[in-house]
PDB file of C-alpha atoms in Angstrom:
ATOM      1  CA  UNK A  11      10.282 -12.709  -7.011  1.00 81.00           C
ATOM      2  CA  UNK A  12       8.866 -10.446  -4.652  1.00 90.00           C
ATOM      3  CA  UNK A  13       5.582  -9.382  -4.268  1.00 94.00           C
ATOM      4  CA  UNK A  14       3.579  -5.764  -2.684  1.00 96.00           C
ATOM      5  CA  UNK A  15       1.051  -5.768  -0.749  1.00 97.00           C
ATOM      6  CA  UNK A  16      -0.877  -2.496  -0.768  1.00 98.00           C
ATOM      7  CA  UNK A  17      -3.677  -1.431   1.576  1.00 98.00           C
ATOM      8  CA  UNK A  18      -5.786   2.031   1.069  1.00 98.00           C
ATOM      9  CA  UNK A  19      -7.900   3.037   3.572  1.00 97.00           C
ATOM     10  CA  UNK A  20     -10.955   4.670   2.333  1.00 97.00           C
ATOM     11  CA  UNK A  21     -12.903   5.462   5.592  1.00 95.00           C
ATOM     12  CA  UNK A  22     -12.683   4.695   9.373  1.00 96.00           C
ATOM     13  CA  UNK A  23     -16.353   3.681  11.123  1.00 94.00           C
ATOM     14  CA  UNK A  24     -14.648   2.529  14.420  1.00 95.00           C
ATOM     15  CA  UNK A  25     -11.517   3.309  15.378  1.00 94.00           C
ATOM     16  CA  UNK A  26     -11.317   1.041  18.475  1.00 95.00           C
ATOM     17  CA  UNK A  27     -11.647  -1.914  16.112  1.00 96.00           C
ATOM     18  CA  UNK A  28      -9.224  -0.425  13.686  1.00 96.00           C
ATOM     19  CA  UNK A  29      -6.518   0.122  16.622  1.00 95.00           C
ATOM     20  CA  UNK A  30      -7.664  -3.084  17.879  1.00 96.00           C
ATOM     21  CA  UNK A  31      -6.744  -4.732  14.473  1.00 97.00           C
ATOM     22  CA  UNK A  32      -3.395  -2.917  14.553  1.00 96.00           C
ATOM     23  CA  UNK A  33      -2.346  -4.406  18.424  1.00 96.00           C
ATOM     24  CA  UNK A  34      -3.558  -8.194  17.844  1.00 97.00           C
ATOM     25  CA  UNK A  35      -1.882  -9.244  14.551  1.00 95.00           C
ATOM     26  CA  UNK A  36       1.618  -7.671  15.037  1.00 93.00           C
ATOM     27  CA  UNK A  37       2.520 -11.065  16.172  1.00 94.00           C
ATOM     28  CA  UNK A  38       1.246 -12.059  13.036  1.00 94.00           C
ATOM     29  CA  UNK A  39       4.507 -10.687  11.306  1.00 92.00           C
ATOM     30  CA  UNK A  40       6.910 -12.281  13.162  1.00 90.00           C
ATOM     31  CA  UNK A  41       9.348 -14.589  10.936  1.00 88.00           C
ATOM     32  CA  UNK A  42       7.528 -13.020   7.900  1.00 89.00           C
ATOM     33  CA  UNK A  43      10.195 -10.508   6.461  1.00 87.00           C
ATOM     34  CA  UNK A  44       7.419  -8.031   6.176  1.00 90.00           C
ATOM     35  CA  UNK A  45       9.460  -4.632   4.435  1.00 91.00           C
ATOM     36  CA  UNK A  46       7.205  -1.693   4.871  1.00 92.00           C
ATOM     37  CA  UNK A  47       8.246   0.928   2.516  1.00 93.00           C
ATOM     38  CA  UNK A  48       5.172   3.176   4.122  1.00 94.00           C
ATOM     39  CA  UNK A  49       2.255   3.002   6.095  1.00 95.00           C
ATOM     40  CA  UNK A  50      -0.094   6.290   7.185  1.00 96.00           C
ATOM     41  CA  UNK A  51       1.983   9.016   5.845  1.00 95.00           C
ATOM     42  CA  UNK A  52       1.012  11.865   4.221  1.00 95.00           C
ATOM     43  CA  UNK A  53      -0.944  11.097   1.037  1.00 97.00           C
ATOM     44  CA  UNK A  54      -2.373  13.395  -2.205  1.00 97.00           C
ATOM     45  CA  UNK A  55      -4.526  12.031  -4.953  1.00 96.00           C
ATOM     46  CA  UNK A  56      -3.030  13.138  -8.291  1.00 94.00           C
ATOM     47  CA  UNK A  57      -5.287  11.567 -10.165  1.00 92.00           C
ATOM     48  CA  UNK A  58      -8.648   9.793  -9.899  1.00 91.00           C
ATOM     49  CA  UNK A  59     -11.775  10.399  -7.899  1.00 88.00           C
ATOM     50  CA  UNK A  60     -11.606   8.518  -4.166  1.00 93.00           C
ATOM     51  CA  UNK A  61     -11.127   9.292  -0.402  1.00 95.00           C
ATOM     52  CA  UNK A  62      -8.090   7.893   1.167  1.00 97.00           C
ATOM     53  CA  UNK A  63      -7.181   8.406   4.234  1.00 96.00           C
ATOM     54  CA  UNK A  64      -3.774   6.003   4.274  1.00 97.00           C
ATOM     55  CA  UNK A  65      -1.790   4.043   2.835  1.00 98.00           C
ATOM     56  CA  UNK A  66       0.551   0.911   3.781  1.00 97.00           C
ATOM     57  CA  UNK A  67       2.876  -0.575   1.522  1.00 96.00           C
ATOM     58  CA  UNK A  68       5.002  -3.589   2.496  1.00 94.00           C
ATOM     59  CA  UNK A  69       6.802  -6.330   0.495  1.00 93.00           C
ATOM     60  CA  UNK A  70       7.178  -9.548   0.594  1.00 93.00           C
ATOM     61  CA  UNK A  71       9.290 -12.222  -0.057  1.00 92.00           C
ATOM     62  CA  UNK A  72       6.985 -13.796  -2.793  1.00 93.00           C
ATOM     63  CA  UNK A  73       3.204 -13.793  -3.701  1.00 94.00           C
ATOM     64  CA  UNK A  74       3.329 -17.399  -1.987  1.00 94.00           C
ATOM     65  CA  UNK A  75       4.615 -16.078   0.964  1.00 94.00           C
ATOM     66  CA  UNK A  76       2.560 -13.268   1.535  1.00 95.00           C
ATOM     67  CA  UNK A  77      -0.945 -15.283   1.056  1.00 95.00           C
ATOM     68  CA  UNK A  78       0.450 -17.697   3.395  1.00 95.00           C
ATOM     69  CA  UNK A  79       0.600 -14.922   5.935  1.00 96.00           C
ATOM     70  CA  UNK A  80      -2.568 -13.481   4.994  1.00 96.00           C
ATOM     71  CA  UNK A  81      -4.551 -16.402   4.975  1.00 97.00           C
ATOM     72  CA  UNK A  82      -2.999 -17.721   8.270  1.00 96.00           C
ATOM     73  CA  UNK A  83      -5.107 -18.834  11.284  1.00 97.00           C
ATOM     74  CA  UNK A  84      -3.619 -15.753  13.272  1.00 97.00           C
ATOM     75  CA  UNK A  85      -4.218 -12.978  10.093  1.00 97.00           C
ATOM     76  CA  UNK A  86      -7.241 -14.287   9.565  1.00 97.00           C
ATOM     77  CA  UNK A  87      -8.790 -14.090  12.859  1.00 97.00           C
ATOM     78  CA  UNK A  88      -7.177 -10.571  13.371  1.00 97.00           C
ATOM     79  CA  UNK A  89      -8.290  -8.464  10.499  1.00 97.00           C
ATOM     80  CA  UNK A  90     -11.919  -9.165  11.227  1.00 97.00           C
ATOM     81  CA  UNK A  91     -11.743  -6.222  13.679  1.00 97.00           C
ATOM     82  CA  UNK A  92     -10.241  -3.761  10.706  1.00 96.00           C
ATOM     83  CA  UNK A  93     -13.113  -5.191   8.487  1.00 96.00           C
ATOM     84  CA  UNK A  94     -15.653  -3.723  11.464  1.00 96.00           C
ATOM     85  CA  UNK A  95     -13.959  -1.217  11.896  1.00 96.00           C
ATOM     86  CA  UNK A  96     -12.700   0.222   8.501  1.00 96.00           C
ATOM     87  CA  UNK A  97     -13.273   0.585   4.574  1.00 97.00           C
ATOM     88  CA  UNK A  98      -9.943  -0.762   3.041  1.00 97.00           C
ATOM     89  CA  UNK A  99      -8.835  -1.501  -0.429  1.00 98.00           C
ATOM     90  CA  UNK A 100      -5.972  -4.767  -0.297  1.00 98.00           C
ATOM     91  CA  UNK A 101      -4.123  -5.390  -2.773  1.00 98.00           C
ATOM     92  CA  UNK A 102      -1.322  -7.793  -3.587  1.00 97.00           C
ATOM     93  CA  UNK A 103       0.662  -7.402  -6.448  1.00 96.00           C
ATOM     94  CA  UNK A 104       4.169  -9.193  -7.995  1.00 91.00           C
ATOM     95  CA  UNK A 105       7.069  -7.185  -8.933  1.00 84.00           C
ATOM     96  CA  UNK A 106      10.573  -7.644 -10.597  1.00 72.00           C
ATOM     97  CA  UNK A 107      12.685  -5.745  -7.727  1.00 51.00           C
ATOM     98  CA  UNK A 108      13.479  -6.983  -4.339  1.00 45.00           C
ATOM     99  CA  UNK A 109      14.056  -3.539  -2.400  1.00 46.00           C
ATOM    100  CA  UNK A 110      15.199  -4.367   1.004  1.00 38.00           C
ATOM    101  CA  UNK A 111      17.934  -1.677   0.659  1.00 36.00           C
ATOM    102  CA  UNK A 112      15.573   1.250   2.225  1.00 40.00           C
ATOM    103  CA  UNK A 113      14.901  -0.762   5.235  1.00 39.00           C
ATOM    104  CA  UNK A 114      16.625   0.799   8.754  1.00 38.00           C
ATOM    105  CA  UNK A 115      16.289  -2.369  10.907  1.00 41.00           C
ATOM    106  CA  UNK A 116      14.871  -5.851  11.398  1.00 42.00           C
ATOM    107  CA  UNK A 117      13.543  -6.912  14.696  1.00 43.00           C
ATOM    108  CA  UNK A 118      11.717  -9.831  16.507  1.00 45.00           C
ATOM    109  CA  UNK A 119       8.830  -8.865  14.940  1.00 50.00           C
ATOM    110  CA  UNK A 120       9.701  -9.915  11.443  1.00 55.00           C
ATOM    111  CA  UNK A 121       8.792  -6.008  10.095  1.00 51.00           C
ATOM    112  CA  UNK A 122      11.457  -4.590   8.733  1.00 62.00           C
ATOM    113  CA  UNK A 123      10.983  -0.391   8.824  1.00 55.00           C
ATOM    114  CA  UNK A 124      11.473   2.313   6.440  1.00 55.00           C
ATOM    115  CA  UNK A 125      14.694   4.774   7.383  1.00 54.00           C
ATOM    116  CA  UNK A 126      13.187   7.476   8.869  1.00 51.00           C
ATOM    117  CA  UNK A 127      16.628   9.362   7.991  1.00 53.00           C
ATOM    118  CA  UNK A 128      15.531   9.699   4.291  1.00 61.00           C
ATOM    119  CA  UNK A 129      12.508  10.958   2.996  1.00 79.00           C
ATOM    120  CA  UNK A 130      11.526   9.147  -0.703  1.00 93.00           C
ATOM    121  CA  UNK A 131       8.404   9.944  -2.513  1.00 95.00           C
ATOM    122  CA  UNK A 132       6.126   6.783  -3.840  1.00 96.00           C
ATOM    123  CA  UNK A 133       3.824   6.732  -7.135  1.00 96.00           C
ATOM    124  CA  UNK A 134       1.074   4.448  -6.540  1.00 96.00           C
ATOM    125  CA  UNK A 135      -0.915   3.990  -9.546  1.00 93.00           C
ATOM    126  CA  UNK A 136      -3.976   2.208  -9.801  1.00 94.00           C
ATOM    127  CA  UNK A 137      -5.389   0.857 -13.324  1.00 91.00           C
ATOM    128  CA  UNK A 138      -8.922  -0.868 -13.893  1.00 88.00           C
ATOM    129  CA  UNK A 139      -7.809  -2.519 -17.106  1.00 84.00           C
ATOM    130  CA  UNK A 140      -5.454  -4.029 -18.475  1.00 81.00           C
ATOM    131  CA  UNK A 141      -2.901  -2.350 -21.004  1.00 83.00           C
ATOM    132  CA  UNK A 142      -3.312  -2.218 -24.486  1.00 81.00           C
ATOM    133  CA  UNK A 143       0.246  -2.060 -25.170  1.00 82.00           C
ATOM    134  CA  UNK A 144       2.302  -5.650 -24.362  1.00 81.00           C
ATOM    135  CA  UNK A 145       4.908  -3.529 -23.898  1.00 85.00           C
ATOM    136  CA  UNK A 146       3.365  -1.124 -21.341  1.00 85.00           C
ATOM    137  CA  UNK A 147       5.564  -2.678 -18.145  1.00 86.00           C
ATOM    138  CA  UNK A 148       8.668  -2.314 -20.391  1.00 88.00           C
ATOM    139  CA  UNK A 149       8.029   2.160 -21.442  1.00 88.00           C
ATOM    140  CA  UNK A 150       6.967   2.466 -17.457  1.00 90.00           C
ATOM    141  CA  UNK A 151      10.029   0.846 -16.044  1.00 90.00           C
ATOM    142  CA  UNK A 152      12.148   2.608 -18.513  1.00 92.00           C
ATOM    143  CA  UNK A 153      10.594   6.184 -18.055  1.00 92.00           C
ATOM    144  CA  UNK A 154      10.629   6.031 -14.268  1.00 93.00           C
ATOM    145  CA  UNK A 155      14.476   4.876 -14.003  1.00 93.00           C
ATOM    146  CA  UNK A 156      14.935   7.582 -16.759  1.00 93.00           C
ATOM    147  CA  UNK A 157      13.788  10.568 -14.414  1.00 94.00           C
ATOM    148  CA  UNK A 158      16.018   8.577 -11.335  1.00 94.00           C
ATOM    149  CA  UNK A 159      13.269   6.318  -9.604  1.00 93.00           C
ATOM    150  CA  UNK A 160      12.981   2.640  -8.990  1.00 92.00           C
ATOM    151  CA  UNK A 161      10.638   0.980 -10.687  1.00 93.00           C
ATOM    152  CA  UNK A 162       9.404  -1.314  -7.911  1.00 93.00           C
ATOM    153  CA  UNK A 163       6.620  -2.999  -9.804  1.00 93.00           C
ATOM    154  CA  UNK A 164       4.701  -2.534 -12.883  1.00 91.00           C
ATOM    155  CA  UNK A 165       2.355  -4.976 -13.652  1.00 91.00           C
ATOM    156  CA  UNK A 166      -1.079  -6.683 -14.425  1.00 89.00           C
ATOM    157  CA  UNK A 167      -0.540  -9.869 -12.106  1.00 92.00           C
ATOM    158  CA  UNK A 168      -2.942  -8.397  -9.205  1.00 94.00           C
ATOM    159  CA  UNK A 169      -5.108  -9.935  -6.454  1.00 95.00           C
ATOM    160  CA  UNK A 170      -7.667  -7.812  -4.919  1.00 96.00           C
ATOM    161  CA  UNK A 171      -7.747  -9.044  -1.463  1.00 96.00           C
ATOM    162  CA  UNK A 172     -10.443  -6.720  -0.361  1.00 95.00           C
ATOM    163  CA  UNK A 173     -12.953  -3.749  -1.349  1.00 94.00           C
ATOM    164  CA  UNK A 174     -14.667  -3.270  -4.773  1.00 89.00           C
ATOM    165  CA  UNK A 175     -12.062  -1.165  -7.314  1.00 91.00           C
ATOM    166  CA  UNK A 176     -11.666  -3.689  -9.909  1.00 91.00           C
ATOM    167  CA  UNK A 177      -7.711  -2.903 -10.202  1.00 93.00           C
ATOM    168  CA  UNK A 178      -6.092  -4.962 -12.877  1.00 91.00           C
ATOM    169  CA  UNK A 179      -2.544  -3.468 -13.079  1.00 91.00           C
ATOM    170  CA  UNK A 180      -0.149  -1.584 -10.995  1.00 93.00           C
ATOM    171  CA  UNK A 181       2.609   0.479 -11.153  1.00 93.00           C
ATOM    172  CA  UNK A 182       4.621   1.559  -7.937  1.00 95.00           C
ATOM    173  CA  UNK A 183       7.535   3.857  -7.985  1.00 94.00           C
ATOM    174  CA  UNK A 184      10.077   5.257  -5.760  1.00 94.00           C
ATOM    175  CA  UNK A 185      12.449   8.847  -6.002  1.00 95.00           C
ATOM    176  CA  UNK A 186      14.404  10.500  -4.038  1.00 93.00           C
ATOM    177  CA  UNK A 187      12.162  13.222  -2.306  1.00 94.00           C
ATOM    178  CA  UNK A 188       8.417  13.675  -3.147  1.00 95.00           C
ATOM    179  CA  UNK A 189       9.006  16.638  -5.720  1.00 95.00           C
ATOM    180  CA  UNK A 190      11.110  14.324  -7.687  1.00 95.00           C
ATOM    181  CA  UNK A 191       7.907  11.666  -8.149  1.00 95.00           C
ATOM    182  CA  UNK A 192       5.171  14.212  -8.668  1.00 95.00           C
ATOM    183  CA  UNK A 193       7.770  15.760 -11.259  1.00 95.00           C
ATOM    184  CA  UNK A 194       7.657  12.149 -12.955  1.00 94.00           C
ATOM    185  CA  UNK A 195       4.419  11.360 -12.792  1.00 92.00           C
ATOM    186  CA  UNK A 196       3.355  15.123 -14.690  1.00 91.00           C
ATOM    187  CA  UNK A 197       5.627  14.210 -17.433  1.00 90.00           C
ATOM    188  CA  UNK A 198       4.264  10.585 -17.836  1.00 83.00           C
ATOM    189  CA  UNK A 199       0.318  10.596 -17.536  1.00 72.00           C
ATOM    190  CA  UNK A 200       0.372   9.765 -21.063  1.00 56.00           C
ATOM    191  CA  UNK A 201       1.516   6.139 -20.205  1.00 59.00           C
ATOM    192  CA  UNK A 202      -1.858   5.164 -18.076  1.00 56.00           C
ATOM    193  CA  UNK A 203      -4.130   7.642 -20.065  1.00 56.00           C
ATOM    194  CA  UNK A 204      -6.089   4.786 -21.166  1.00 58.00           C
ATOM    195  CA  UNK A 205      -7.057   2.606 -17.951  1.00 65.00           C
ATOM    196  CA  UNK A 206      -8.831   5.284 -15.635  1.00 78.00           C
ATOM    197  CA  UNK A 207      -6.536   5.099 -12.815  1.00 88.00           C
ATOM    198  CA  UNK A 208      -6.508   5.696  -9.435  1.00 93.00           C
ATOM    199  CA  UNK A 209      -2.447   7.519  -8.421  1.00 94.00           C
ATOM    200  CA  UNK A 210      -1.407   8.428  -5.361  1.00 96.00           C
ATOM    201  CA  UNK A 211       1.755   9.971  -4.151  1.00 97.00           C
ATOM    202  CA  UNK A 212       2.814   8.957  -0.997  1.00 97.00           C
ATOM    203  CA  UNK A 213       5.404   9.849   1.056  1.00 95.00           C
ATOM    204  CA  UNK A 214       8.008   7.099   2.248  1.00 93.00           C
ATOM    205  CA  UNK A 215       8.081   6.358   6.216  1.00 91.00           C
ATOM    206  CA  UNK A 216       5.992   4.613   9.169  1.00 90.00           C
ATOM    207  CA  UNK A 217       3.857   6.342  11.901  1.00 92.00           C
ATOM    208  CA  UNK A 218       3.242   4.239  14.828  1.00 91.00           C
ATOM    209  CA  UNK A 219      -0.494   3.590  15.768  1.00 91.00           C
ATOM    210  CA  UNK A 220      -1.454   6.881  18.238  1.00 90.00           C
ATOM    211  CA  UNK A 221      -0.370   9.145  15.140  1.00 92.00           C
ATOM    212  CA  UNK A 222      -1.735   7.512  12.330  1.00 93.00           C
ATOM    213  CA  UNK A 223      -4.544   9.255  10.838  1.00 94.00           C
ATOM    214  CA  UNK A 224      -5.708  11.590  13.450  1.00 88.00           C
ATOM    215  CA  UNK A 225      -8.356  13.924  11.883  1.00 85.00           C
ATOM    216  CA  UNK A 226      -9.971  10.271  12.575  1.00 85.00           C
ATOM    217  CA  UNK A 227      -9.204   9.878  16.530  1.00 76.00           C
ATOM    218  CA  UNK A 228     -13.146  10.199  17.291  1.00 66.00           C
ATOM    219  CA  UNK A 229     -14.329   7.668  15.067  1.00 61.00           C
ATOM    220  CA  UNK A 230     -15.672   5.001  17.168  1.00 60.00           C
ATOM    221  CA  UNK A 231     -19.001   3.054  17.304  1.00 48.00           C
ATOM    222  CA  UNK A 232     -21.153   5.515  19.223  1.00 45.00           C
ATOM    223  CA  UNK A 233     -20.616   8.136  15.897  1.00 44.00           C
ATOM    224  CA  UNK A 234     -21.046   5.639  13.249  1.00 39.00           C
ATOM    225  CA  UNK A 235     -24.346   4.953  14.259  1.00 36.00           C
ATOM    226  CA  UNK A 236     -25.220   8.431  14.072  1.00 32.00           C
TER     227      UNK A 236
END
């Protein structure tokens, strides 16, 4: 079964430790299968009250696999510089639906990257309690692959790696085009009404380093001390 791992990043104190971060654990991912689905694209909060500036979402093999990679000497060692340098939420989270179709190409570096031919639209949605309803996974999966998405996930089996939001279940979602999951989502908010979420829509694709968010560029020590 595979598993999501889901970073938000909710402010940026240094950016020379954040692009710092970035450069010394790509090695990290070799042999890993790492499938990003997106990471710093465009991102609007639909609902919920937070500041994010990105978003990376990335699959894994299985929960195992991924907190093998994340707790490895290598991971470990590199992500102190985004914890200097950064306020991120990390998540990992398990899911029913191995989605390796969207991926354009696998290289050395064990990342596989999102096809930068299409253009898909994620729901990321972000509960702090657990569902009422037993059945809540089962009317989410159903509604989203009624409207023409792919329910990637929907569940309460959650690790917070990082940050304070106490998440306890997640649903992600993938359509066609962005319109199509904002459509969804606007017919659906009675599904999470009752576990004050946190749902993003974010749209599919990769930006390498230099271009990811750059209303942030000037970040760096000097102005965080300011």
């Amino acid at each position: 079964m595979p598993a999501y791992l889901i970073y938000l990043c909710h402010d940026v104190t240094d950016r020379t430790e954040l692009e710092t971060y970035w450069r010394v654990t790509q090695p990290t991912f070799k042999g890993q299968q790492t499938h990003v689905h997106t990471a710093y694209t465009p991102v609007e909060i639909l609902t919920g009250d937070a500041t994010v500036h990105g978003v990376v979402i990335a699959d894994y093999p299985s929960f195992e696999a991924c907190r093998a990679w994340y707790d490895s000497p290598g991971y470990v060692s590199g992500r102190q510089h985004r914890i200097r340098g950064a306020d991120y939420l990390g998540l990992l989270a398990d899911g029913p639906t191995a989605d390796a179709a969207t991926a354009a190409d696998e290289s050395d570096s064990g990342l596989l990257l999102p096809d930068l031919d299409v253009d898909p639209g994620y729901v990321l949605w972000l509960g702090t309690t657990e569902p009422s309803d037993s059945q809540w996974p089962a009317k989410v999966s159903e509604s989203i692959v009624a409207a023409g998405g792919v329910c990637l996930t929907a569940t309460t089996h959650v690790d917070v790696l990082e940050g304070k939001r106490p998440v306890r279940s997640v649903v992600l979602a993938r359509f066609a085009t962005t319109a199509a999951a904002r459509s969804w989502y606007a017919a659906n908010q009675p599904v999470s009404a009752d576990q004050d979420p946190l749902v993003l829509l974010v749209e599919g694709g990769w930006l390498p380093p230099e271009k990811r968010m750059p209303h942030l560029q000037a970040r760096s020590s000097a102005t965080s001390s300011t």
